[in-house]
């Protein structure tokens, strides 16, 4: 077993313990008007994006892009849920920049600094342009207990597929990555499109439960997180106890 993997598992366990404790302290954190509704969105959307991004473009990209995308989108949707207007231009630009940075971190190891930096710049500019045209995560916002995909959301997803595909092709040209450029660009576009489409379709369900989850279920979920965290943290001790070789 690799020691990096063991450390990652232990960190994940500690994080789950922290999240579980926060859910158990639901009342102390302000109840329905506290931060746990936002936290629920962050965890859920980060996991969804992380899974789809990871399956399509690798574990590192899944973690980096999934977390940054999940966090920024959660803040934007949380504003819509509370009836607040969308962020001003500088706020939306900051969200775009954070997501672009996540893409760069995810692509750096496998594609190099030049490709990653160029992709971050292009996608950040592309997202800011989309915001200026009214295309944002909270478009057609409507919490409900069934999947939903409006015409504008569908068109936004399609545009994202082609936009990210073209961005990947341009970055391949800039970084002189010729071999497999078209195939990789297609993978980037389709991965992004599938992840975006999944979040848009099932987002209404996530939004409904984020604002209507009963307090008792919050506590049960917190206990499950703590138990899961304990199991992950204990792995390092089982490895030592069973004399498993760590490289």
Tab-separated table of N, CA and C in Angstrom, residues 3 53 57 69 130 137 159 163 211 226 236 242:
chain	number	residue	atom	x	y	z
A	3	UNK	N	2.041	4.996	0.859
A	3	UNK	CA	1.831	5.834	2.046
A	3	UNK	C	1.026	7.088	1.720
A	53	UNK	N	-16.371	13.824	-13.133
A	53	UNK	CA	-15.082	14.317	-13.604
A	53	UNK	C	-13.997	13.260	-13.429
A	57	UNK	N	-11.856	11.953	-16.494
A	57	UNK	CA	-10.541	12.584	-16.654
A	57	UNK	C	-9.557	12.258	-15.533
A	69	UNK	N	-15.762	23.290	-8.293
A	69	UNK	CA	-17.048	23.502	-8.967
A	69	UNK	C	-18.204	23.345	-7.988
A	130	UNK	N	-20.473	33.550	-20.501
A	130	UNK	CA	-21.773	32.894	-20.313
A	130	UNK	C	-22.602	33.628	-19.259
A	137	UNK	N	-25.607	29.018	-12.994
A	137	UNK	CA	-26.100	27.790	-12.353
A	137	UNK	C	-27.543	27.862	-11.861
A	159	UNK	N	-23.775	23.938	-25.161
A	159	UNK	CA	-22.752	24.965	-25.380
A	159	UNK	C	-21.500	24.685	-24.557
A	163	UNK	N	-17.867	24.230	-26.047
A	163	UNK	CA	-16.915	25.223	-25.570
A	163	UNK	C	-15.680	24.597	-24.958
A	211	UNK	N	-33.291	22.035	1.684
A	211	UNK	CA	-34.106	22.984	2.454
A	211	UNK	C	-35.236	22.324	3.241
A	226	UNK	N	-19.708	10.241	10.915
A	226	UNK	CA	-18.712	10.020	11.966
A	226	UNK	C	-18.227	8.569	11.958
A	236	UNK	N	-5.134	3.135	9.101
A	236	UNK	CA	-3.689	3.222	9.336
A	236	UNK	C	-3.252	2.317	10.488
A	242	UNK	N	-1.575	-5.396	11.208
A	242	UNK	CA	-1.467	-6.586	10.340
A	242	UNK	C	-0.152	-6.635	9.590
